[in-house]
XYZ file of C-alpha atoms in Angstrom:
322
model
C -97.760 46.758 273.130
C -98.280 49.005 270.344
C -96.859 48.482 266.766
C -95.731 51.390 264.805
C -96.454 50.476 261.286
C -93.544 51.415 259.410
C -94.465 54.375 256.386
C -93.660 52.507 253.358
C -92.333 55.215 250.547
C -93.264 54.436 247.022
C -90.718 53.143 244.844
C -90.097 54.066 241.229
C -91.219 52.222 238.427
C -87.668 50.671 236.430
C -87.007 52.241 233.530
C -84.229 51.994 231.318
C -82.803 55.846 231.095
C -82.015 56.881 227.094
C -79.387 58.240 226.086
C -79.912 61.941 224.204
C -78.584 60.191 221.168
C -81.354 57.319 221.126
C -83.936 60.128 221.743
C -82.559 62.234 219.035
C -82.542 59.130 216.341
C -85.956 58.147 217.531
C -87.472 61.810 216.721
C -85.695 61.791 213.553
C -87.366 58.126 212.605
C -90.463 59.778 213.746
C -89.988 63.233 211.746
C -88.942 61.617 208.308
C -91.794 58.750 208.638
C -94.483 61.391 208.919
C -92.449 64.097 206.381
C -92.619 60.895 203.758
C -96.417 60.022 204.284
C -98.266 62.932 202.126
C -95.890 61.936 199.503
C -96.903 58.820 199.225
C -100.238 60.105 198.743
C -99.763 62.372 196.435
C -96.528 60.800 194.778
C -99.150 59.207 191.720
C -101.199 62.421 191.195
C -97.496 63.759 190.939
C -96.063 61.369 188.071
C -99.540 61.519 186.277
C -98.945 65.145 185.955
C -95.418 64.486 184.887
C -96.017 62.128 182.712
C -99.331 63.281 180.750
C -98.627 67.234 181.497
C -95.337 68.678 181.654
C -93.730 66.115 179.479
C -95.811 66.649 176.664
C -95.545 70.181 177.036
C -91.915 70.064 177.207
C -91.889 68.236 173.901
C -94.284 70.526 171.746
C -91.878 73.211 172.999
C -89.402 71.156 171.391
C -91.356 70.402 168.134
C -92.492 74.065 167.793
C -89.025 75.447 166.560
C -88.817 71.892 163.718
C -90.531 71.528 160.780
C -92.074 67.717 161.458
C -94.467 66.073 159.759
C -95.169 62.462 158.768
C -92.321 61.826 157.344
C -89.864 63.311 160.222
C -91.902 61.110 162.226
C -90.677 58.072 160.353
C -86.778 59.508 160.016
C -85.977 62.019 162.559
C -82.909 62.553 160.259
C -85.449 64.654 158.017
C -86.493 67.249 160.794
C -84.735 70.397 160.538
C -84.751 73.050 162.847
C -86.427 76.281 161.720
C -85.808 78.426 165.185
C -89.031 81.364 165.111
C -90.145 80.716 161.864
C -93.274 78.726 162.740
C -94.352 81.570 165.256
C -93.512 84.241 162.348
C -95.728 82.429 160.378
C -98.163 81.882 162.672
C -98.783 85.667 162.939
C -98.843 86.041 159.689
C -101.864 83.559 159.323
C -105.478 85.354 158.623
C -106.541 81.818 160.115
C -104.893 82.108 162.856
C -106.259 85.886 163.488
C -109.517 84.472 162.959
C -109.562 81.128 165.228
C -108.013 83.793 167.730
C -111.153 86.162 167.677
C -113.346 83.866 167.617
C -112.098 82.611 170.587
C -112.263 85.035 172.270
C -115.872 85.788 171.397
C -116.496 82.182 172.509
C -114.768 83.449 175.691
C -116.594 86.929 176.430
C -119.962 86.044 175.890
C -119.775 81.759 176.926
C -117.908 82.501 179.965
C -120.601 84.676 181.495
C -123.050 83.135 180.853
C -122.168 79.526 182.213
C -121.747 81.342 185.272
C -124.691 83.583 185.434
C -127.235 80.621 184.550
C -125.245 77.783 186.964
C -125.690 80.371 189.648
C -129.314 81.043 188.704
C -130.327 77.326 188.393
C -128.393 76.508 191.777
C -130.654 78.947 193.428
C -133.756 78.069 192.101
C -132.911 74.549 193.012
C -131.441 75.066 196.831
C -135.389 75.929 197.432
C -136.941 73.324 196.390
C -138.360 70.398 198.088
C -136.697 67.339 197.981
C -138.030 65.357 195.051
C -138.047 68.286 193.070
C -134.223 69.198 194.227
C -133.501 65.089 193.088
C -135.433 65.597 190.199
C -134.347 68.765 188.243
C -130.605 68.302 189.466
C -130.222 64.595 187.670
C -132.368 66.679 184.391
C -129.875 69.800 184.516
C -126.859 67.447 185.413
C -127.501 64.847 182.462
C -126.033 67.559 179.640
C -122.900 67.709 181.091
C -121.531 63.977 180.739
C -123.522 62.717 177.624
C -121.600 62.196 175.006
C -121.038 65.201 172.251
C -121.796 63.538 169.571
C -125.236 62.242 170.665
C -125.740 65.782 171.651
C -124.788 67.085 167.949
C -126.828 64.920 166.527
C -130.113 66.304 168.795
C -128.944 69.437 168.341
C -128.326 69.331 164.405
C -131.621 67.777 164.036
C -133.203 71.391 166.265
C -130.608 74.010 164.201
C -132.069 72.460 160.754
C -133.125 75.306 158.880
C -135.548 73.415 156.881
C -137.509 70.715 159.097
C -135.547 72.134 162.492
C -138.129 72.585 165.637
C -136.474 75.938 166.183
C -137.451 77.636 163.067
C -140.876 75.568 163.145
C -141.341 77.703 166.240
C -140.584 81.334 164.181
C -142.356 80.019 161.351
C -145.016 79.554 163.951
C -145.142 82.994 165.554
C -144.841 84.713 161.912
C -140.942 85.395 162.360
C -139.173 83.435 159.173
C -136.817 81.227 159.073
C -132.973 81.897 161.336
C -130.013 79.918 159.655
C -128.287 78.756 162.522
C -125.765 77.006 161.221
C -125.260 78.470 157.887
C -124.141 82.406 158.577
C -120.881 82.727 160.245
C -121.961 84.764 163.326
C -125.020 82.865 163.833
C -123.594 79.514 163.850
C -121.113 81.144 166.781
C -124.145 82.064 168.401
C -125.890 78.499 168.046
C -122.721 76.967 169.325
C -122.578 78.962 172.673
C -126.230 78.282 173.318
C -125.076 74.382 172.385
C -122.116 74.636 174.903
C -123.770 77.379 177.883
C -126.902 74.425 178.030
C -123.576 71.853 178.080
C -121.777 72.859 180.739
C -124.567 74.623 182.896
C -124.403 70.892 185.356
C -121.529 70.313 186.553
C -120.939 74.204 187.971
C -124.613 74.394 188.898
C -123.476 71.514 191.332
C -120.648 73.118 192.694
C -122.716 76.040 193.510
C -125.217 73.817 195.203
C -122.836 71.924 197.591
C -121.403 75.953 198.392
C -124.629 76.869 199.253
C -125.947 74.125 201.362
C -122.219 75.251 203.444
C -123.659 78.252 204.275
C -124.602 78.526 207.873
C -128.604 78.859 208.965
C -127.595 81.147 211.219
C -126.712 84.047 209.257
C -130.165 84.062 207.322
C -131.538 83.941 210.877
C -129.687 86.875 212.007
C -130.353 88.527 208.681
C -134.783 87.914 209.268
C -133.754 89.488 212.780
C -132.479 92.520 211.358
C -135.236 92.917 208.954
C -133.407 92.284 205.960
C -135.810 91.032 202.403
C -135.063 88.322 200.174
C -132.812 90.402 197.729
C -130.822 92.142 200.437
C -129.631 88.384 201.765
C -129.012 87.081 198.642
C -126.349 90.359 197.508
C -125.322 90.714 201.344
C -125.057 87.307 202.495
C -125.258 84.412 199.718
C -123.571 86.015 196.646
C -120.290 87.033 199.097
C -120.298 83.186 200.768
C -119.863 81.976 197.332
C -117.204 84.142 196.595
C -114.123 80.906 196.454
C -117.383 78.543 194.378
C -117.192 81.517 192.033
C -113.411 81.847 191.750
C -113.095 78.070 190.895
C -115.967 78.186 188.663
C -114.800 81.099 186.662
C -111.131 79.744 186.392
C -112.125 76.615 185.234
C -114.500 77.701 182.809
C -112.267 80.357 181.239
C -109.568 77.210 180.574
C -112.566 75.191 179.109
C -113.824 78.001 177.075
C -110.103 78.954 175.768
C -109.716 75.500 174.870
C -113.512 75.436 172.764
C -112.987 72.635 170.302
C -115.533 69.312 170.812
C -118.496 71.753 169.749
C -116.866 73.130 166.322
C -115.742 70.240 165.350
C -118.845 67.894 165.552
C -121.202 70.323 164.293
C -119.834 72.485 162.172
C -116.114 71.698 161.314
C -115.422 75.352 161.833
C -117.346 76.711 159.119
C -119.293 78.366 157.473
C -116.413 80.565 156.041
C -113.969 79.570 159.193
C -117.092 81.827 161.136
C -116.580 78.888 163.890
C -112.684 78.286 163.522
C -111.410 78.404 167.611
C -107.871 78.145 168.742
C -108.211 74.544 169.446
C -109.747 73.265 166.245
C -107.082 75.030 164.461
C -104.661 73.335 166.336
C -106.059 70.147 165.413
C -106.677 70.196 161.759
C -102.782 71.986 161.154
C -101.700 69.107 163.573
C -104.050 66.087 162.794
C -105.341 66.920 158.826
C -102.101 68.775 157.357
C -99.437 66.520 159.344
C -98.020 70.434 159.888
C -96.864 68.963 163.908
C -94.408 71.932 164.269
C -96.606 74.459 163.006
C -99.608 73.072 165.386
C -96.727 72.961 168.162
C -96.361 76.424 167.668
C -99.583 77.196 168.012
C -100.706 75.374 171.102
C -98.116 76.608 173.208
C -99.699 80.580 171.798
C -102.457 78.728 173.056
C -101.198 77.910 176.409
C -99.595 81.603 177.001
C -103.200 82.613 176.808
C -104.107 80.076 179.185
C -101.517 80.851 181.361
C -101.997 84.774 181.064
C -105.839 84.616 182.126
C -105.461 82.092 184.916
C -102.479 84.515 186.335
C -104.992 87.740 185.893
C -107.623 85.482 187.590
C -105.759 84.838 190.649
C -104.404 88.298 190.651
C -107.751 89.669 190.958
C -108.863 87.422 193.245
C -106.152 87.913 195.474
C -106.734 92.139 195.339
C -110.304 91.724 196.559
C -109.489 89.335 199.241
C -106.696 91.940 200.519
């Protein structure tokens, strides 16, 4: 007798069915949860900023059209409002005129040359073996976080006209003595050489991490093709480090616009206000005459300036990327 096995159909797995309004609540659980998370990452960096930038600046904004000082500090009954007149004033100032060129002297010829010499140095130093690289990139590095006064005090000691080792050198060669701190231009000079050798490390190693991103293969291509040392450095490394340089240069034109640490430990902003900047002037108005409305006033100038050049910066960038 033959048996006919019977064809056994597969049954479906139980499942509870949901209703389009459970599946629409459950997406919307879903859609919030992961629209909340970068928040709470970058909720602190948020109320730092709120706290310790736009507060503050709100306030000066606020203090810039009063006449505080010390004493309105102690009685806000005694602060009276004086609308423009601190900006009127401000314009008026030959002080002000002259922290403002010098800052921007600082600016033109600082801002350059950070860039120009972190570029150089990361170059030199991306071919280099690796004890070298170690070596030289801790030495060039070291400048940028040791403390300014230690560094005015080395550097006071090597701009003394008298027993300096700078002018022992020119004495040396038969070239006389330079007073590097003591004539007004020359001291703005000696203070950009001061801050250039300053901030040279911490750019040089953003230009070394951009060029170490640079693929192997496009140098490879470029020995292919025939191409020399200069011709892939203009053609192939100098337009890779095209966003490197756009950070760099922003956030050295901020630094350089805001020039104060090196002023004010070595020189105080003399001789003859020949090293006054923007930011020192701020400070002794603010800090040394108790003026708080009149320094208000001018650290928001300052600010516009800020504001102005980072705007022209992206601008510009922007263009040459379209």
């Amino acid at each position: 007798m033959t048996i006919i096995s019977e064809r056994k159909v597969p049954r479906k797995p139980f499942s509870l069915s949901l209703s389009p309004i459970i599946l629409y609540e459950e997406e919307r659980y879903v859609n919030q949860k992961n629209a909340l998370t970068p928040w709470m990452f970058i909720g602190p960096a948020v109320l730092l900023l709120i706290a310790f930038s736009f507060i503050p600046i709100l306030i000066s904004l606020l203090i810039s059209f009063t006449d505080m000082n010390l004493i309105g500090l102690r009685n806000w009954d005694m602060v009276d409002t004086v609308g423009l007149e601190n900006f009127i004033a401000l314009f008026q100032d030959p002080l002000f005129h002259t922290a403002i060129f010098n800052t921007l002297v600082y600016v033109s010829i600082g801002v350059p040359l950070v860039i120009i010499c972190s570029l150089g140095v990361a170059l030199l130093l991306n071919y280099m073996t690796s004890k070298l690289f170690t070596f030289f990139r801790v030495l060039f590095y070291v400048p940028s976080i040791t403390n300014i006064v230690a560094i005015a005090v080395v550097w006071g000691f090597l701009y003394n006209m008298d027993v300096g080792l700078f002018n022992f050198i020119l004495n040396s060669l038969g070239l006389g003595k330079v007073p590097w701190l003591e004539h007004p231009f020359i001291a703005k000079i000696s203070l950009i050489i001061l801050a250039v050798w300053k901030g040279i490390g911490i750019n040089m190693l953003i230009y070394l991490a951009a060029l170490q991103s640079i693929p192997k293969s496009f140098y490879e291509a470029a020995d292919m093709d025939g191409a020399n040392k200069f011709q892939k450095l203009r053609y192939i490394t100098i337009p890779s480090l095209s966003y490197a340089t756009f950070f760099v240069t922003v956030t050295t034109l901020i630094g350089w616009l805001q020039f104060f640490e090196e002023p004010f430990v070595m020189t105080g902003g003399g001789p003859l206000d020949g090293t006054m900047s923007m930011a020192l002037f701020i400070y002794e108005r603010g800090f040394q005459y108790n003026e708080f409305g009149y320094a208000a006033a001018a650290s928001l100038i300052l600010f516009v300036f800020i504001i102005v050049a980072t705007l022209i910066q992206f601008t510009f960038n922007k263009s040459k990327e379209n």
